[in-house]
Amino acid sequence: MDNRELKLLLDRYFSQKVTLRQEEKRKALEVWEGVVKNILQKVEAKDPRFKLTGVYSGSYYERAKVKEPNEFDLMLEMEKLKLGSGDQYDSHEDNLGTDPPLGYTTVMIDQGEENEWRPEGCIPGNGNLLSATKVKSLFCRYVHEAITELGYSHCIEVKSSGPAVTLKITVGCKMYSIDLTLAIKDESWPDDADEWKTRHRGWPTRDLVGAIVRDGCHLVAKRPKQAFTTESEYFWRYSFSGAEKKLALQGERGEEGTCRKKILRILKLLREQYQLTPLTSYHLKTIMFYERETYPRLSLWKEDQLAIRFTSALARLRSCLQQRKCPHYFIKDVNLFDSRFDNRYKDLITWIDKFQSNPQNYLK
């Protein structure tokens, strides 16, 4: 199949399966925003330490959502906790026997402020390290209590997975999934991601790289999968959701008519439609960041290049699966493929090979 035929198939698939209507987006937001606001206000009333500011993130806000707008990510900055540019991790200060793994750090509460965070075990013992596990667990408990007290129990189910507390809100025959992720704003750029600052590339622009670095990152309460020590409860994972949103939105300024988001949305729908687990949207977004960086010339991303760029992205994904490594975009030495992939590499590679041989069988 030549590129012209493949482009026709991709365009048809996109228009029939992927495109969202603005009215659907508006209705979805009307359903859950007021409910979540009430829950968070109740949580803050229970414990003022959980005064939170919402930072919208994820596919919907990066304009890369597929199908119905039924999944949303809301990062919640803890206003009472903020790390300045001078609060870098120092392994000599935390008194832990184990350094955080790559992509993680600890949060040390300043002397004189520890007592505010000791209640409910947020700072265990006599130290001054904030427990990511305890903070997230406490937030989850407050959310449960708020839902009960507000009379939402009949329509909201709460689950806790990874760094997020997920609300499953049922309205009529529709269900909306809202991920609430506690986050600490870190105004500094982590040493673990220093390589990204000076990486040789033509995209993103130097100005955008500088703006992203100056804005810092976030820390979220997700324990490392490889942790075998009780000290891992103190480890907070770096999150670059703010940087990713800038790359997805500002990174395309002046690039109207490019096909990057279109390709990402097609890949995400294929993942859902053909159950290509354990691949996630984040893996695919990472693939597309590397593709955009590798092919920085704007002309290579025009709409008429859709088939070529899609084929290239799929080939990169296959290569990552073959090598059993998907490097984190900001911290290259972190592998986004974990043990869940151990029994799936071969199956996923086989699926890609079959797709490449007969894309018309899948783009329907």
mmCIF file of C-alpha atoms in Angstrom:
data_model
loop_
_atom_site.group_PDB
_atom_site.id
_atom_site.type_symbol
_atom_site.label_atom_id
_atom_site.label_comp_id
_atom_site.label_asym_id
_atom_site.label_seq_id
_atom_site.Cartn_x
_atom_site.Cartn_y
_atom_site.Cartn_z
ATOM 1 C CA MET A 1 0.000 0.000 0.000
ATOM 2 C CA ASP A 2 1.415 3.388 -0.958
ATOM 3 C CA ASN A 3 1.364 6.508 1.234
ATOM 4 C CA ARG A 4 -1.539 8.069 -0.651
ATOM 5 C CA GLU A 5 -3.775 5.063 0.033
ATOM 6 C CA LEU A 6 -2.680 4.871 3.652
ATOM 7 C CA LYS A 7 -3.416 8.566 4.156
ATOM 8 C CA LEU A 8 -6.943 8.056 2.833
ATOM 9 C CA LEU A 9 -7.465 5.199 5.299
ATOM 10 C CA LEU A 10 -6.071 7.218 8.224
ATOM 11 C CA ASP A 11 -8.186 10.262 7.356
ATOM 12 C CA ARG A 12 -11.349 8.172 7.153
ATOM 13 C CA TYR A 13 -10.571 6.375 10.418
ATOM 14 C CA PHE A 14 -9.914 9.682 12.145
ATOM 15 C CA SER A 15 -13.095 11.351 10.936
ATOM 16 C CA GLN A 16 -15.306 8.364 11.766
ATOM 17 C CA LYS A 17 -13.788 7.206 15.041
ATOM 18 C CA VAL A 18 -11.768 9.936 16.683
ATOM 19 C CA THR A 19 -13.222 13.405 16.218
ATOM 20 C CA LEU A 20 -14.954 14.862 19.268
ATOM 21 C CA ARG A 21 -17.846 17.303 19.097
ATOM 22 C CA GLN A 22 -17.554 20.505 21.127
ATOM 23 C CA GLU A 23 -21.039 19.999 22.555
ATOM 24 C CA GLU A 24 -20.002 16.645 24.047
ATOM 25 C CA LYS A 25 -17.001 18.290 25.708
ATOM 26 C CA ARG A 26 -19.129 21.052 27.244
ATOM 27 C CA LYS A 27 -21.717 18.612 28.607
ATOM 28 C CA ALA A 28 -19.045 16.397 30.159
ATOM 29 C CA LEU A 29 -17.481 19.310 32.032
ATOM 30 C CA GLU A 30 -20.893 20.442 33.294
ATOM 31 C CA VAL A 31 -21.482 16.983 34.763
ATOM 32 C CA TRP A 32 -18.388 16.661 36.909
ATOM 33 C CA GLU A 33 -16.751 20.048 37.580
ATOM 34 C CA GLY A 34 -19.299 21.190 40.191
ATOM 35 C CA VAL A 35 -19.291 17.801 41.914
ATOM 36 C CA VAL A 36 -15.495 17.676 42.183
ATOM 37 C CA LYS A 37 -15.388 21.276 43.430
ATOM 38 C CA ASN A 38 -17.812 20.396 46.242
ATOM 39 C CA ILE A 39 -15.747 17.355 47.225
ATOM 40 C CA LEU A 40 -12.493 19.304 47.331
ATOM 41 C CA GLN A 41 -14.053 22.098 49.385
ATOM 42 C CA LYS A 42 -15.259 19.512 51.892
ATOM 43 C CA VAL A 43 -11.775 17.944 52.019
ATOM 44 C CA GLU A 44 -10.193 21.328 52.754
ATOM 45 C CA ALA A 45 -12.748 21.974 55.507
ATOM 46 C CA LYS A 46 -11.715 18.694 57.118
ATOM 47 C CA ASP A 47 -8.003 19.429 56.923
ATOM 48 C CA PRO A 48 -6.726 22.896 55.848
ATOM 49 C CA ARG A 49 -3.416 21.311 54.849
ATOM 50 C CA PHE A 50 -5.304 20.059 51.793
ATOM 51 C CA LYS A 51 -5.976 23.488 50.314
ATOM 52 C CA LEU A 52 -5.670 22.599 46.664
ATOM 53 C CA THR A 53 -5.353 24.405 43.353
ATOM 54 C CA GLY A 54 -6.441 22.533 40.237
ATOM 55 C CA VAL A 55 -4.012 22.237 37.328
ATOM 56 C CA TYR A 56 -5.682 20.624 34.343
ATOM 57 C CA SER A 57 -3.551 18.047 32.564
ATOM 58 C CA GLY A 58 -3.820 14.968 30.390
ATOM 59 C CA SER A 59 -5.194 14.181 26.943
ATOM 60 C CA TYR A 60 -8.346 16.291 27.077
ATOM 61 C CA TYR A 61 -6.484 19.482 27.929
ATOM 62 C CA GLU A 62 -3.681 18.711 25.481
ATOM 63 C CA ARG A 63 -6.375 18.335 22.797
ATOM 64 C CA ALA A 64 -5.429 14.739 22.149
ATOM 65 C CA LYS A 65 -8.466 12.946 23.579
ATOM 66 C CA VAL A 66 -10.168 10.255 21.539
ATOM 67 C CA LYS A 67 -13.791 9.146 21.349
ATOM 68 C CA GLU A 68 -16.098 10.461 24.082
ATOM 69 C CA PRO A 69 -14.793 13.011 26.606
ATOM 70 C CA ASN A 70 -15.242 10.672 29.588
ATOM 71 C CA GLU A 71 -11.769 10.648 31.159
ATOM 72 C CA PHE A 72 -10.148 13.675 32.766
ATOM 73 C CA ASP A 73 -6.973 14.311 34.753
ATOM 74 C CA LEU A 74 -6.840 16.975 37.431
ATOM 75 C CA MET A 75 -3.537 17.673 39.136
ATOM 76 C CA LEU A 76 -4.069 19.265 42.543
ATOM 77 C CA GLU A 77 -1.243 21.468 43.798
ATOM 78 C CA MET A 78 -0.982 21.536 47.585
ATOM 79 C CA GLU A 79 -0.799 25.246 48.358
ATOM 80 C CA LYS A 80 0.785 24.666 51.764
ATOM 81 C CA LEU A 81 3.717 22.829 50.187
ATOM 82 C CA LYS A 82 5.992 24.347 47.583
ATOM 83 C CA LEU A 83 9.664 23.708 46.938
ATOM 84 C CA GLY A 84 11.857 26.621 45.910
ATOM 85 C CA SER A 85 14.871 26.592 43.637
ATOM 86 C CA GLY A 86 17.167 26.084 46.627
ATOM 87 C CA ASP A 87 15.419 22.964 47.927
ATOM 88 C CA GLN A 88 17.437 20.407 45.964
ATOM 89 C CA TYR A 89 17.639 16.813 47.145
ATOM 90 C CA ASP A 90 20.624 16.106 49.390
ATOM 91 C CA SER A 91 21.151 12.472 50.360
ATOM 92 C CA HIS A 92 23.225 13.529 53.369
ATOM 93 C CA GLU A 93 20.268 15.322 54.958
ATOM 94 C CA ASP A 94 17.433 12.802 54.731
ATOM 95 C CA ASN A 95 19.039 10.090 56.950
ATOM 96 C CA LEU A 96 17.672 7.329 54.731
ATOM 97 C CA GLY A 97 19.648 4.178 54.115
ATOM 98 C CA THR A 98 18.580 4.131 50.467
ATOM 99 C CA ASP A 99 18.798 6.911 47.891
ATOM 100 C CA PRO A 100 15.667 7.517 45.819
ATOM 101 C CA PRO A 101 15.779 5.737 42.459
ATOM 102 C CA LEU A 102 16.171 7.760 39.277
ATOM 103 C CA GLY A 103 13.099 9.924 38.736
ATOM 104 C CA TYR A 104 12.263 10.186 42.440
ATOM 105 C CA THR A 105 13.152 12.467 45.327
ATOM 106 C CA THR A 106 12.223 13.134 48.955
ATOM 107 C CA VAL A 107 10.461 16.097 50.556
ATOM 108 C CA MET A 108 11.995 17.512 53.707
ATOM 109 C CA ILE A 109 9.791 19.843 55.754
ATOM 110 C CA ASP A 110 11.585 22.936 57.040
ATOM 111 C CA GLN A 111 12.505 23.093 60.690
ATOM 112 C CA GLY A 112 9.703 24.727 62.648
ATOM 113 C CA GLU A 113 7.001 23.518 60.263
ATOM 114 C CA GLU A 114 7.186 19.803 61.099
ATOM 115 C CA ASN A 115 4.428 19.934 63.716
ATOM 116 C CA GLU A 116 1.878 21.048 61.129
ATOM 117 C CA TRP A 117 2.499 17.865 59.144
ATOM 118 C CA ARG A 118 2.904 15.316 61.966
ATOM 119 C CA PRO A 119 -0.853 14.756 62.548
ATOM 120 C CA GLU A 120 -2.182 11.582 60.895
ATOM 121 C CA GLY A 121 1.383 10.375 60.433
ATOM 122 C CA CYS A 122 2.270 12.523 57.416
ATOM 123 C CA ILE A 123 5.710 12.877 58.997
ATOM 124 C CA PRO A 124 6.308 9.557 60.770
ATOM 125 C CA GLY A 125 8.536 9.391 63.833
ATOM 126 C CA ASN A 126 10.835 12.197 64.862
ATOM 127 C CA GLY A 127 12.218 13.067 61.445
ATOM 128 C CA ASN A 128 11.171 15.733 59.012
ATOM 129 C CA LEU A 129 10.584 13.714 55.823
ATOM 130 C CA LEU A 130 7.088 13.844 54.363
ATOM 131 C CA SER A 131 5.591 10.434 53.640
ATOM 132 C CA ALA A 132 4.125 10.288 50.128
ATOM 133 C CA THR A 133 2.220 7.136 51.049
ATOM 134 C CA LYS A 134 0.607 8.633 54.156
ATOM 135 C CA VAL A 135 -0.314 11.932 52.476
ATOM 136 C CA LYS A 136 -2.028 10.200 49.569
ATOM 137 C CA SER A 137 -3.783 7.704 51.847
ATOM 138 C CA LEU A 138 -5.103 10.539 54.022
ATOM 139 C CA PHE A 139 -6.354 12.441 50.976
ATOM 140 C CA CYS A 140 -8.126 9.309 49.728
ATOM 141 C CA ARG A 141 -9.814 8.875 53.118
ATOM 142 C CA TYR A 142 -11.016 12.472 53.134
ATOM 143 C CA VAL A 143 -12.426 12.083 49.610
ATOM 144 C CA HIS A 144 -14.357 8.979 50.695
ATOM 145 C CA GLU A 145 -15.748 10.823 53.713
ATOM 146 C CA ALA A 146 -16.659 13.911 51.664
ATOM 147 C CA ILE A 147 -18.573 11.826 49.117
ATOM 148 C CA THR A 148 -20.566 10.141 51.876
ATOM 149 C CA GLU A 149 -21.340 13.408 53.685
ATOM 150 C CA LEU A 150 -22.384 15.131 50.448
ATOM 151 C CA GLY A 151 -24.746 12.287 49.570
ATOM 152 C CA TYR A 152 -22.857 11.266 46.417
ATOM 153 C CA SER A 153 -22.262 7.636 47.385
ATOM 154 C CA HIS A 154 -24.994 6.358 45.054
ATOM 155 C CA CYS A 155 -23.305 7.771 41.948
ATOM 156 C CA ILE A 156 -19.576 7.955 42.731
ATOM 157 C CA GLU A 157 -17.131 5.095 43.202
ATOM 158 C CA VAL A 158 -13.616 5.814 44.484
ATOM 159 C CA LYS A 159 -10.490 3.900 43.504
ATOM 160 C CA SER A 160 -6.862 4.502 44.379
ATOM 161 C CA SER A 161 -4.219 3.514 41.850
ATOM 162 C CA GLY A 162 -0.754 4.862 41.159
ATOM 163 C CA PRO A 163 -0.518 8.533 42.140
ATOM 164 C CA ALA A 164 -4.220 9.230 41.546
ATOM 165 C CA VAL A 165 -7.472 8.950 43.464
ATOM 166 C CA THR A 166 -9.996 8.132 40.740
ATOM 167 C CA LEU A 167 -13.652 9.128 40.887
ATOM 168 C CA LYS A 168 -16.034 7.053 38.767
ATOM 169 C CA ILE A 169 -19.079 9.309 38.380
ATOM 170 C CA THR A 170 -22.197 7.700 36.924
ATOM 171 C CA VAL A 171 -24.877 9.936 35.412
ATOM 172 C CA GLY A 172 -27.684 8.068 33.685
ATOM 173 C CA CYS A 173 -26.092 5.560 31.346
ATOM 174 C CA LYS A 174 -22.759 7.399 31.167
ATOM 175 C CA MET A 175 -19.735 7.116 33.420
ATOM 176 C CA TYR A 176 -16.999 9.724 33.773
ATOM 177 C CA SER A 177 -13.576 8.921 35.195
ATOM 178 C CA ILE A 178 -11.784 11.770 36.981
ATOM 179 C CA ASP A 179 -8.194 11.259 38.185
ATOM 180 C CA LEU A 180 -7.322 13.494 41.140
ATOM 181 C CA THR A 181 -3.554 13.597 41.615
ATOM 182 C CA LEU A 182 -2.019 15.380 44.596
ATOM 183 C CA ALA A 183 1.092 17.295 43.620
ATOM 184 C CA ILE A 184 3.780 19.444 45.184
ATOM 185 C CA LYS A 185 5.055 22.256 42.989
ATOM 186 C CA ASP A 186 8.839 22.153 42.618
ATOM 187 C CA GLU A 187 10.090 25.427 41.185
ATOM 188 C CA SER A 188 13.475 23.937 40.325
ATOM 189 C CA TRP A 189 14.382 21.645 37.439
ATOM 190 C CA PRO A 190 15.517 18.222 38.713
ATOM 191 C CA ASP A 191 19.117 17.111 38.295
ATOM 192 C CA ASP A 192 17.798 13.789 36.973
ATOM 193 C CA ALA A 193 16.510 15.648 33.892
ATOM 194 C CA ASP A 194 19.567 17.861 33.280
ATOM 195 C CA GLU A 195 20.330 16.118 29.975
ATOM 196 C CA TRP A 196 17.017 17.303 28.528
ATOM 197 C CA LYS A 197 18.017 20.961 28.970
ATOM 198 C CA THR A 198 21.007 20.712 26.637
ATOM 199 C CA ARG A 199 19.943 17.879 24.328
ATOM 200 C CA HIS A 200 20.946 18.586 20.722
ATOM 201 C CA ARG A 201 17.749 19.008 18.714
ATOM 202 C CA GLY A 202 15.758 21.343 16.489
ATOM 203 C CA TRP A 203 12.496 20.967 18.419
ATOM 204 C CA PRO A 204 11.322 22.298 20.820
ATOM 205 C CA THR A 205 12.763 25.788 20.399
ATOM 206 C CA ARG A 206 15.376 27.061 22.830
ATOM 207 C CA ASP A 207 12.905 29.633 24.135
ATOM 208 C CA LEU A 208 10.329 26.961 24.925
ATOM 209 C CA VAL A 209 12.938 24.723 26.559
ATOM 210 C CA GLY A 210 14.001 27.666 28.719
ATOM 211 C CA ALA A 211 10.410 28.456 29.720
ATOM 212 C CA ILE A 212 9.763 24.825 30.644
ATOM 213 C CA VAL A 213 12.940 24.549 32.734
ATOM 214 C CA ARG A 214 12.224 27.817 34.550
ATOM 215 C CA ASP A 215 8.743 26.567 35.433
ATOM 216 C CA GLY A 216 10.139 23.497 37.187
ATOM 217 C CA CYS A 217 8.088 20.348 37.699
ATOM 218 C CA HIS A 218 5.789 18.621 40.190
ATOM 219 C CA LEU A 219 6.181 15.804 42.686
ATOM 220 C CA VAL A 220 3.451 13.185 42.959
ATOM 221 C CA ALA A 221 2.821 10.432 45.479
ATOM 222 C CA LYS A 222 3.704 7.318 43.505
ATOM 223 C CA ARG A 223 5.952 4.663 44.990
ATOM 224 C CA PRO A 224 8.609 3.142 42.732
ATOM 225 C CA LYS A 225 7.625 -0.279 41.394
ATOM 226 C CA GLN A 226 11.057 -1.696 42.156
ATOM 227 C CA ALA A 227 10.947 -0.611 45.817
ATOM 228 C CA PHE A 228 11.733 -3.333 48.328
ATOM 229 C CA THR A 229 12.263 -1.129 51.366
ATOM 230 C CA THR A 230 9.900 0.547 53.801
ATOM 231 C CA GLU A 231 11.793 3.773 53.140
ATOM 232 C CA SER A 232 10.132 3.958 49.722
ATOM 233 C CA GLU A 233 7.092 5.540 51.394
ATOM 234 C CA TYR A 234 9.126 8.763 51.445
ATOM 235 C CA PHE A 235 9.838 8.749 47.709
ATOM 236 C CA TRP A 236 7.955 11.245 45.528
ATOM 237 C CA ARG A 237 8.045 10.821 41.759
ATOM 238 C CA TYR A 238 8.889 13.705 39.446
ATOM 239 C CA SER A 239 5.990 14.646 37.160
ATOM 240 C CA PHE A 240 6.479 16.696 34.015
ATOM 241 C CA SER A 241 2.808 17.112 33.169
ATOM 242 C CA GLY A 242 3.179 20.891 33.007
ATOM 243 C CA ALA A 243 6.073 20.585 30.576
ATOM 244 C CA GLU A 244 4.163 18.038 28.498
ATOM 245 C CA LYS A 245 1.179 20.352 28.262
ATOM 246 C CA LYS A 246 3.416 23.198 27.077
ATOM 247 C CA LEU A 247 4.982 20.929 24.459
ATOM 248 C CA ALA A 248 1.566 19.750 23.293
ATOM 249 C CA LEU A 249 0.085 23.247 23.045
ATOM 250 C CA GLN A 250 2.789 25.928 22.819
ATOM 251 C CA GLY A 251 5.091 23.525 20.990
ATOM 252 C CA GLU A 252 2.711 23.652 18.040
ATOM 253 C CA ARG A 253 2.226 27.413 17.852
ATOM 254 C CA GLY A 254 2.491 28.547 14.293
ATOM 255 C CA GLU A 255 2.158 24.937 13.176
ATOM 256 C CA GLU A 256 -1.472 24.890 12.091
ATOM 257 C CA GLY A 257 -2.085 22.047 9.718
ATOM 258 C CA THR A 258 0.467 19.716 11.303
ATOM 259 C CA CYS A 259 -0.515 16.116 11.921
ATOM 260 C CA ARG A 260 1.213 15.283 15.226
ATOM 261 C CA LYS A 261 -1.891 15.353 17.440
ATOM 262 C CA LYS A 262 -3.872 13.540 14.776
ATOM 263 C CA ILE A 263 -1.369 10.678 14.733
ATOM 264 C CA LEU A 264 -1.340 10.477 18.520
ATOM 265 C CA ARG A 265 -5.121 10.279 18.649
ATOM 266 C CA ILE A 266 -5.212 7.561 15.996
ATOM 267 C CA LEU A 267 -2.587 5.520 17.874
ATOM 268 C CA LYS A 268 -4.510 5.900 21.128
ATOM 269 C CA LEU A 269 -7.742 4.706 19.591
ATOM 270 C CA LEU A 270 -6.007 1.720 17.996
ATOM 271 C CA ARG A 271 -4.600 0.866 21.428
ATOM 272 C CA GLU A 272 -8.103 0.955 22.923
ATOM 273 C CA GLN A 273 -9.864 -0.762 20.044
ATOM 274 C CA TYR A 274 -7.416 -3.677 19.826
ATOM 275 C CA GLN A 275 -6.645 -3.865 23.561
ATOM 276 C CA LEU A 276 -2.908 -3.364 23.156
ATOM 277 C CA THR A 277 -2.198 -3.610 26.868
ATOM 278 C CA PRO A 278 -0.134 -2.757 28.795
ATOM 279 C CA LEU A 279 0.649 0.110 26.428
ATOM 280 C CA THR A 280 -0.736 3.367 27.796
ATOM 281 C CA SER A 281 -1.469 6.785 26.369
ATOM 282 C CA TYR A 282 1.701 7.984 28.078
ATOM 283 C CA HIS A 283 3.868 5.536 26.127
ATOM 284 C CA LEU A 284 2.345 6.771 22.871
ATOM 285 C CA LYS A 285 2.706 10.420 23.847
ATOM 286 C CA THR A 286 6.373 9.769 24.614
ATOM 287 C CA ILE A 287 6.866 8.133 21.211
ATOM 288 C CA MET A 288 5.395 11.206 19.537
ATOM 289 C CA PHE A 289 7.629 13.606 21.497
ATOM 290 C CA TYR A 290 10.693 11.703 20.276
ATOM 291 C CA GLU A 291 9.342 11.656 16.723
ATOM 292 C CA ARG A 292 8.778 15.426 16.750
ATOM 293 C CA GLU A 293 12.262 15.946 18.150
ATOM 294 C CA THR A 294 13.878 13.636 15.571
ATOM 295 C CA TYR A 295 12.088 15.302 12.652
ATOM 296 C CA PRO A 296 12.044 18.987 13.634
ATOM 297 C CA ARG A 297 11.376 20.511 10.201
ATOM 298 C CA LEU A 298 7.836 21.828 10.020
ATOM 299 C CA SER A 299 7.425 20.689 6.430
ATOM 300 C CA LEU A 300 7.742 17.065 7.557
ATOM 301 C CA TRP A 301 4.600 17.412 9.686
ATOM 302 C CA LYS A 302 2.239 18.940 7.166
ATOM 303 C CA GLU A 303 -1.069 17.174 6.659
ATOM 304 C CA ASP A 304 0.101 15.638 3.386
ATOM 305 C CA GLN A 305 2.855 13.836 5.332
ATOM 306 C CA LEU A 306 0.366 12.010 7.575
ATOM 307 C CA ALA A 307 1.047 8.505 6.261
ATOM 308 C CA ILE A 308 4.836 8.910 6.391
ATOM 309 C CA ARG A 309 4.838 10.288 9.921
ATOM 310 C CA PHE A 310 2.352 7.667 11.156
ATOM 311 C CA THR A 311 4.458 4.856 9.705
ATOM 312 C CA SER A 312 7.571 6.337 11.329
ATOM 313 C CA ALA A 313 5.892 6.568 14.749
ATOM 314 C CA LEU A 314 4.716 2.956 14.516
ATOM 315 C CA ALA A 315 8.230 1.867 13.549
ATOM 316 C CA ARG A 316 9.671 3.690 16.570
ATOM 317 C CA LEU A 317 7.178 1.964 18.853
ATOM 318 C CA ARG A 318 8.136 -1.399 17.356
ATOM 319 C CA SER A 319 11.823 -0.638 17.862
ATOM 320 C CA CYS A 320 11.214 0.242 21.529
ATOM 321 C CA LEU A 321 9.330 -3.023 22.037
ATOM 322 C CA GLN A 322 12.099 -4.946 20.268
ATOM 323 C CA GLN A 323 14.697 -3.363 22.557
ATOM 324 C CA ARG A 324 12.381 -3.689 25.572
ATOM 325 C CA LYS A 325 12.998 -0.059 26.426
ATOM 326 C CA CYS A 326 10.899 3.077 26.050
ATOM 327 C CA PRO A 327 13.031 5.938 27.411
ATOM 328 C CA HIS A 328 11.260 8.601 29.447
ATOM 329 C CA TYR A 329 11.261 11.775 27.357
ATOM 330 C CA PHE A 330 12.758 13.967 30.094
ATOM 331 C CA ILE A 331 14.868 11.340 31.911
ATOM 332 C CA LYS A 332 16.247 9.043 29.221
ATOM 333 C CA ASP A 333 17.675 6.465 31.610
ATOM 334 C CA VAL A 334 14.209 5.728 33.030
ATOM 335 C CA ASN A 335 12.533 2.873 31.140
ATOM 336 C CA LEU A 336 8.769 3.331 30.860
ATOM 337 C CA PHE A 337 8.328 -0.382 30.093
ATOM 338 C CA ASP A 338 7.997 -2.372 33.308
ATOM 339 C CA SER A 339 7.432 -6.004 34.285
ATOM 340 C CA ARG A 340 3.859 -5.923 32.942
ATOM 341 C CA PHE A 341 5.363 -6.069 29.452
ATOM 342 C CA ASP A 342 7.402 -9.234 30.065
ATOM 343 C CA ASN A 343 4.812 -11.522 28.471
ATOM 344 C CA ARG A 344 3.538 -8.988 25.945
ATOM 345 C CA TYR A 345 6.520 -7.801 23.898
ATOM 346 C CA LYS A 346 6.186 -10.542 21.290
ATOM 347 C CA ASP A 347 2.399 -10.150 20.953
ATOM 348 C CA LEU A 348 2.602 -6.379 20.518
ATOM 349 C CA ILE A 349 5.380 -6.642 17.922
ATOM 350 C CA THR A 350 3.338 -9.246 16.048
ATOM 351 C CA TRP A 351 0.300 -6.929 16.054
ATOM 352 C CA ILE A 352 2.368 -4.077 14.596
ATOM 353 C CA ASP A 353 3.786 -6.360 11.901
ATOM 354 C CA LYS A 354 0.292 -7.494 10.903
ATOM 355 C CA PHE A 355 -0.946 -3.905 10.868
ATOM 356 C CA GLN A 356 1.936 -2.807 8.664
ATOM 357 C CA SER A 357 1.203 -5.654 6.227
ATOM 358 C CA ASN A 358 -2.529 -4.967 5.979
ATOM 359 C CA PRO A 359 -3.528 -1.624 7.562
ATOM 360 C CA GLN A 360 -6.911 -1.755 5.814
ATOM 361 C CA ASN A 361 -7.892 -4.657 8.085
ATOM 362 C CA TYR A 362 -7.461 -2.494 11.176
ATOM 363 C CA LEU A 363 -8.429 1.008 10.079
ATOM 364 C CA LYS A 364 -12.131 0.270 9.840
#
